[in-house]
Short mmCIF file of C-alpha atoms in Angstrom, two decimals:
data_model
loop_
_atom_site.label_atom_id
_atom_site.label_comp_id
_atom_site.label_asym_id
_atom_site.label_seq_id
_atom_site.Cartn_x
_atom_site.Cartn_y
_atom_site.Cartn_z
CA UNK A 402 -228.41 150.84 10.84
CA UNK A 403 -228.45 146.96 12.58
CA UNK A 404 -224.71 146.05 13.39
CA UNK A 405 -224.53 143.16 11.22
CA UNK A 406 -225.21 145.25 8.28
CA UNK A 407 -222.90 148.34 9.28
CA UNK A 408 -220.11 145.93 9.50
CA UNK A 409 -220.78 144.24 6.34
CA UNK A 410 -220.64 147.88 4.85
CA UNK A 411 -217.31 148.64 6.57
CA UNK A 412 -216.37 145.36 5.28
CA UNK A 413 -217.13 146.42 1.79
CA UNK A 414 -216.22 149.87 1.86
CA UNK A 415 -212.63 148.71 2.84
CA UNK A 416 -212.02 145.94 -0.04
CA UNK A 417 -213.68 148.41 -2.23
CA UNK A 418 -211.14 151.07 -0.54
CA UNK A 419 -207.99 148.49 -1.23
CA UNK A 420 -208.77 147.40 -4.81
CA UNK A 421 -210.05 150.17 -6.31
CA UNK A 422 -209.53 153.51 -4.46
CA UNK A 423 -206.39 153.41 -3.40
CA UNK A 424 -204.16 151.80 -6.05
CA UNK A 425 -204.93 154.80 -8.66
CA UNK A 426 -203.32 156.97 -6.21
CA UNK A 427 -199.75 155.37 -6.62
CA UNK A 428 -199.62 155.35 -10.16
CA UNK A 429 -196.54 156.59 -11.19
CA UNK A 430 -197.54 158.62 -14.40
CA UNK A 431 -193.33 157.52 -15.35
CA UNK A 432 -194.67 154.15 -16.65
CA UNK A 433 -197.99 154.65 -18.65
CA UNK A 434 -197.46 154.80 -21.83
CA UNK A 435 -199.84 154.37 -23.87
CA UNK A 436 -204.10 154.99 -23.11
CA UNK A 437 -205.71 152.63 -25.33
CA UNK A 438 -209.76 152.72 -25.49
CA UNK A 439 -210.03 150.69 -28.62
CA UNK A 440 -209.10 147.31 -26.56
CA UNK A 441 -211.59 145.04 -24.46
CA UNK A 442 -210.70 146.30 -20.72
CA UNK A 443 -211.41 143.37 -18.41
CA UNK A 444 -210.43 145.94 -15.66
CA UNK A 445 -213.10 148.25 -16.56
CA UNK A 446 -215.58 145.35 -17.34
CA UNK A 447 -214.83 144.55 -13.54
CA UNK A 448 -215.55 147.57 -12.69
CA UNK A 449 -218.54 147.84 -14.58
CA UNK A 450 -220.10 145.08 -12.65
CA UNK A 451 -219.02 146.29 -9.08
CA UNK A 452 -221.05 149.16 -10.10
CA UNK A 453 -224.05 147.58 -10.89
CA UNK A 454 -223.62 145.42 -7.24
CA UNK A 455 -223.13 148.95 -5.78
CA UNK A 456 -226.12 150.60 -7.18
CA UNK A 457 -228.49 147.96 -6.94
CA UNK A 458 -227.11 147.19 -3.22
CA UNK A 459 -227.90 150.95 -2.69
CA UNK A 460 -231.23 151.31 -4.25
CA UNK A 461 -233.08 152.60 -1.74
CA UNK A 462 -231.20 155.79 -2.10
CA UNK A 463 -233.35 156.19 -5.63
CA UNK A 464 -236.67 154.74 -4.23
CA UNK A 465 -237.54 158.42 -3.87
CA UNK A 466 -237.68 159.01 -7.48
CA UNK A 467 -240.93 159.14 -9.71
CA UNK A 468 -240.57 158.78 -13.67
CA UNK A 469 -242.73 161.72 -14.99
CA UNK A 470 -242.43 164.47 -17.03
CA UNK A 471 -240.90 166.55 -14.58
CA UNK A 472 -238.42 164.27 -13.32
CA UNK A 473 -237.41 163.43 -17.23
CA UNK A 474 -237.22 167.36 -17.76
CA UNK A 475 -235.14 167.96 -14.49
CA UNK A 476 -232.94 165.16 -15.50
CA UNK A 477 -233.14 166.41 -19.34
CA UNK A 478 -231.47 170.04 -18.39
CA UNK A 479 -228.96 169.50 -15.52
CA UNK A 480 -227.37 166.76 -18.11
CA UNK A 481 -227.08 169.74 -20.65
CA UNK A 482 -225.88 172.24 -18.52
CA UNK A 483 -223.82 169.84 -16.34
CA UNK A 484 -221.98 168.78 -19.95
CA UNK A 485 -221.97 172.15 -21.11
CA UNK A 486 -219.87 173.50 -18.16
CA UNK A 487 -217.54 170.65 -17.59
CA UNK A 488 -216.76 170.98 -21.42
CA UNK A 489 -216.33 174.95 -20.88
CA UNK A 490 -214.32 174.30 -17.85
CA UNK A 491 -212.09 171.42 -19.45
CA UNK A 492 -211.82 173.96 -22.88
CA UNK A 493 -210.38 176.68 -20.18
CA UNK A 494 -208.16 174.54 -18.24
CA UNK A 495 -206.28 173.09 -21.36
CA UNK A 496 -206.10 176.84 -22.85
CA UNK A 497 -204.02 177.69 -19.78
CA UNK A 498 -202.05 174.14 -20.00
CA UNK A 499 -201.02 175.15 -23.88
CA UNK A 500 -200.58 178.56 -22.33
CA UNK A 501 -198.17 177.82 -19.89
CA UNK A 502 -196.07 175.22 -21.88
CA UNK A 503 -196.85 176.74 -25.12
CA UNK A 504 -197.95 172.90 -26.26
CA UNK A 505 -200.73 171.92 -28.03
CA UNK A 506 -203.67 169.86 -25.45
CA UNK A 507 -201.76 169.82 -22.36
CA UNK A 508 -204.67 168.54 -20.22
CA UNK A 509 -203.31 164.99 -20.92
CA UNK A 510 -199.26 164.80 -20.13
CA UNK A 511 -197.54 164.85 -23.62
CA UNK A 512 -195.65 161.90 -22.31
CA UNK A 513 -198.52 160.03 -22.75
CA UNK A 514 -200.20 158.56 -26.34
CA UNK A 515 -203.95 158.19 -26.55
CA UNK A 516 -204.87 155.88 -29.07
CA UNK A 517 -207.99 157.12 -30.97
CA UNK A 518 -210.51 154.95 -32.77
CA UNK A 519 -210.22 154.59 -36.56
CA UNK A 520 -212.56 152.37 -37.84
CA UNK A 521 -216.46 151.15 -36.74
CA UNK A 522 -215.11 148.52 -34.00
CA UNK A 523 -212.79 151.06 -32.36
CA UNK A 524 -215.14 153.44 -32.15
CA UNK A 525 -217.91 150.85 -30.64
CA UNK A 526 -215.13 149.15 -28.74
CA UNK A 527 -214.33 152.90 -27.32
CA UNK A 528 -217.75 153.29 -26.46
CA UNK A 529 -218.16 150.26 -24.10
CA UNK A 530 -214.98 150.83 -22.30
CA UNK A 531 -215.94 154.82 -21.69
CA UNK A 532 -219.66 153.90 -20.51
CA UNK A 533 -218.12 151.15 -17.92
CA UNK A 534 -215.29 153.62 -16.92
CA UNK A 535 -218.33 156.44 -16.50
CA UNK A 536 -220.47 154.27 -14.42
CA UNK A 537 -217.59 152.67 -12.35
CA UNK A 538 -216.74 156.50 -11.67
CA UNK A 539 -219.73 157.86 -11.03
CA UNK A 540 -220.84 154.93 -8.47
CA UNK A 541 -217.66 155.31 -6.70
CA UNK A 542 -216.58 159.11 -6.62
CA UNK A 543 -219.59 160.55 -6.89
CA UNK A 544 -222.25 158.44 -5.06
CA UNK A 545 -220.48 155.35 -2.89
CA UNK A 546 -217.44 156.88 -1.01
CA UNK A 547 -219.97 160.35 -0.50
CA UNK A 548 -222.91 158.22 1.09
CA UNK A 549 -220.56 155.50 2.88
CA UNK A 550 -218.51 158.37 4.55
CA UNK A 551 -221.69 160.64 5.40
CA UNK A 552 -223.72 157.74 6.56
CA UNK A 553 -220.46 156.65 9.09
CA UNK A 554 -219.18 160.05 10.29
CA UNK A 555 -222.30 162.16 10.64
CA UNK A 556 -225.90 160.11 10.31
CA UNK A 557 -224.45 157.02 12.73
CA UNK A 558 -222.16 159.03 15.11
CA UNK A 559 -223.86 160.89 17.63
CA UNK A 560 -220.79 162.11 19.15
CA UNK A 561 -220.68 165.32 16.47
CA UNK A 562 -224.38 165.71 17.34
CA UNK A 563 -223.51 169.50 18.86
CA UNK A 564 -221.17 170.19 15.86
CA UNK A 565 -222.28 171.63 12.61
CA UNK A 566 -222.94 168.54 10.59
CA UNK A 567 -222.69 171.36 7.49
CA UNK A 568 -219.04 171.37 8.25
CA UNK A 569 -218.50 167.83 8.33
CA UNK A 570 -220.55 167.11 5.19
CA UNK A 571 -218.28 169.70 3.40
CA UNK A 572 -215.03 168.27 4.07
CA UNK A 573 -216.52 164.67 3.68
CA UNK A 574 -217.42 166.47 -0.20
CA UNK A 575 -213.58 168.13 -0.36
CA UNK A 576 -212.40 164.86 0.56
CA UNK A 577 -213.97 163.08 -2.22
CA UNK A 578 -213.22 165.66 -4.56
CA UNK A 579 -208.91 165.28 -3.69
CA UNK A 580 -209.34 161.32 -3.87
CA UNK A 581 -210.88 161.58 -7.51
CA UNK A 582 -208.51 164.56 -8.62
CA UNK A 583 -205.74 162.70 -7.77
CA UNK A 584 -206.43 159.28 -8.85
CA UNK A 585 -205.75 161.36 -12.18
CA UNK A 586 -202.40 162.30 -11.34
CA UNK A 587 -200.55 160.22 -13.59
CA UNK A 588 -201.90 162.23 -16.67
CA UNK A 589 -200.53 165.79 -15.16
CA UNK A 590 -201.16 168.26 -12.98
CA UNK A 591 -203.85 170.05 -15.50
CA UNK A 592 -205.51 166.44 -15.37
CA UNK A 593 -205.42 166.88 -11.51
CA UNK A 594 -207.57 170.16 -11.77
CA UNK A 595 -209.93 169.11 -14.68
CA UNK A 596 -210.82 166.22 -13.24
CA UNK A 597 -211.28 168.15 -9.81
CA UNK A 598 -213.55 170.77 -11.64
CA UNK A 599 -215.70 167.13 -13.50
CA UNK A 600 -215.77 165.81 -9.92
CA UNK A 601 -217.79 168.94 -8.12
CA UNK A 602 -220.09 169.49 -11.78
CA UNK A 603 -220.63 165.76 -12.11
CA UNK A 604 -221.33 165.56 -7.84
CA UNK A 605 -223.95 168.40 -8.09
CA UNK A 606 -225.75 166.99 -10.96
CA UNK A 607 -226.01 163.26 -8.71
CA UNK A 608 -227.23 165.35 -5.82
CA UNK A 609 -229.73 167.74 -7.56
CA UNK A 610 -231.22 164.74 -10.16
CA UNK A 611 -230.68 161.56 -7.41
CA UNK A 612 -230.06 160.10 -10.41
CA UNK A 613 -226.53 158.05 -11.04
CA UNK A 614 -227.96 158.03 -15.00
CA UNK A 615 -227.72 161.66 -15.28
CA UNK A 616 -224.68 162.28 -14.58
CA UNK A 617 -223.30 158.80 -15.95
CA UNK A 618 -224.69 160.27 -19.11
CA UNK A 619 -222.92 163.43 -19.06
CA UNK A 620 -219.88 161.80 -18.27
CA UNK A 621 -219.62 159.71 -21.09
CA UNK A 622 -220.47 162.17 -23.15
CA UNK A 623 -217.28 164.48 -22.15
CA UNK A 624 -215.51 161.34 -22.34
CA UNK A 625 -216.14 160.48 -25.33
CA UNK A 626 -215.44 164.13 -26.59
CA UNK A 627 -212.13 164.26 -24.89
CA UNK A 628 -211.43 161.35 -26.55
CA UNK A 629 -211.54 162.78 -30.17
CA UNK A 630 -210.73 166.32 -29.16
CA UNK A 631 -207.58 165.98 -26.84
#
């Protein structure tokens, strides 16, 4: 990697780091509220479109790929089983929740009121916000902060060149996976774990398919069912 460029991407990683990394962190789960998909989100519209700048910026990580029928099966089943587990998983975790305070879908702290779509524009309104807030994760969590730190601590660093770069790529992974988790922690400690469970489904289904898509897709999807089932 040329200088210019690496510092450019520390550059980025770090406003990236400040804006929108960091700050869901400190949310203090005492003052939201209300969860309201139904409303235009300029936040997640930002996000959205940092994103696309990421991906595209990026795109020689998915240079690799070639559109056949293989890829489009490959892609096909690990969006199935990828949603089918994190939906299992998520089903488990909130049995347990109800379990242990004997309330109804405990994943998401009672304290806070999800607003569910009613009517046609809710519903499409709904959709817009969960596809930029899928995206905007995936990108991030599950292909951005995983690349950026691999590519600085282990691919550009030969001081760990006599260490197990295994090790280092695992707790680069565990890393990501606490970050994520706990940008959640606002919504509960259940929501801590689900979302920790999402991260490594939704992570193996990026590195298995090399395709953010796949795994955007299957986000959504649980999204969108969480939506109208918790």
């Amino acid at each position: 990697m040329k200088n210019h460029s690496f510092v450019l991407e520390i550059l980025l990683f770090s406003l990236i780091s400040m804006f929108f990394i960091i700050p869901p962190l400190f949310v203090d789960g005492q003052f939201v509220q209300k969860i309201d998909f139904t409303l235009f989100s300029v936040d997640n519209l930002s996000h959205f479109l940092l994103a696309i700048f990421l991906v595209y910026f990026y795109r020689n990580y998915f240079k690799s790929n070639i559109i056949n029928l293989s890829f489009i099966l490959k892609n096909f089943l690990f969006l199935v089983f990828s949603l089918f587990f994190v939906v299992i998983t998520s089903n488990i975790v909130n049995l347990i929740a109800e379990s242990f305070y004997n309330i109804e879908n405990f994943i998401v702290s009672n304290s806070v009121f999800v607003n569910k779509p009613i009517n046609f524009f809710d519903y499409l309104i709904s959709i817009f916000n969960l596809i930029f807030a899928a995206f905007f994760e995936e990108t991030i969590y599950r292909f951005y902060v995983p690349v950026f730190l691999t590519s600085c601590l282990i691919l550009n660093n030969p001081k760990i060149q006599g260490i197990p770069k295994l090790i280092f790529r695992i707790l680069i992974e565990l890393f990501v996976l606490l970050i994520f988790a706990f940008s959640h922690r606002y919504l509960g400690i259940f929501s801590v774990i689900n979302a920790a469970i999402a991260h490594l489904i939704f992570r193996l289904t990026l590195i298995f398919t090399n395709n953010i898509f796949t795994s955007t897709t299957a986000h959504f999807i649980y999204n969108f069912y969480s939506l109208l089932c918790y």
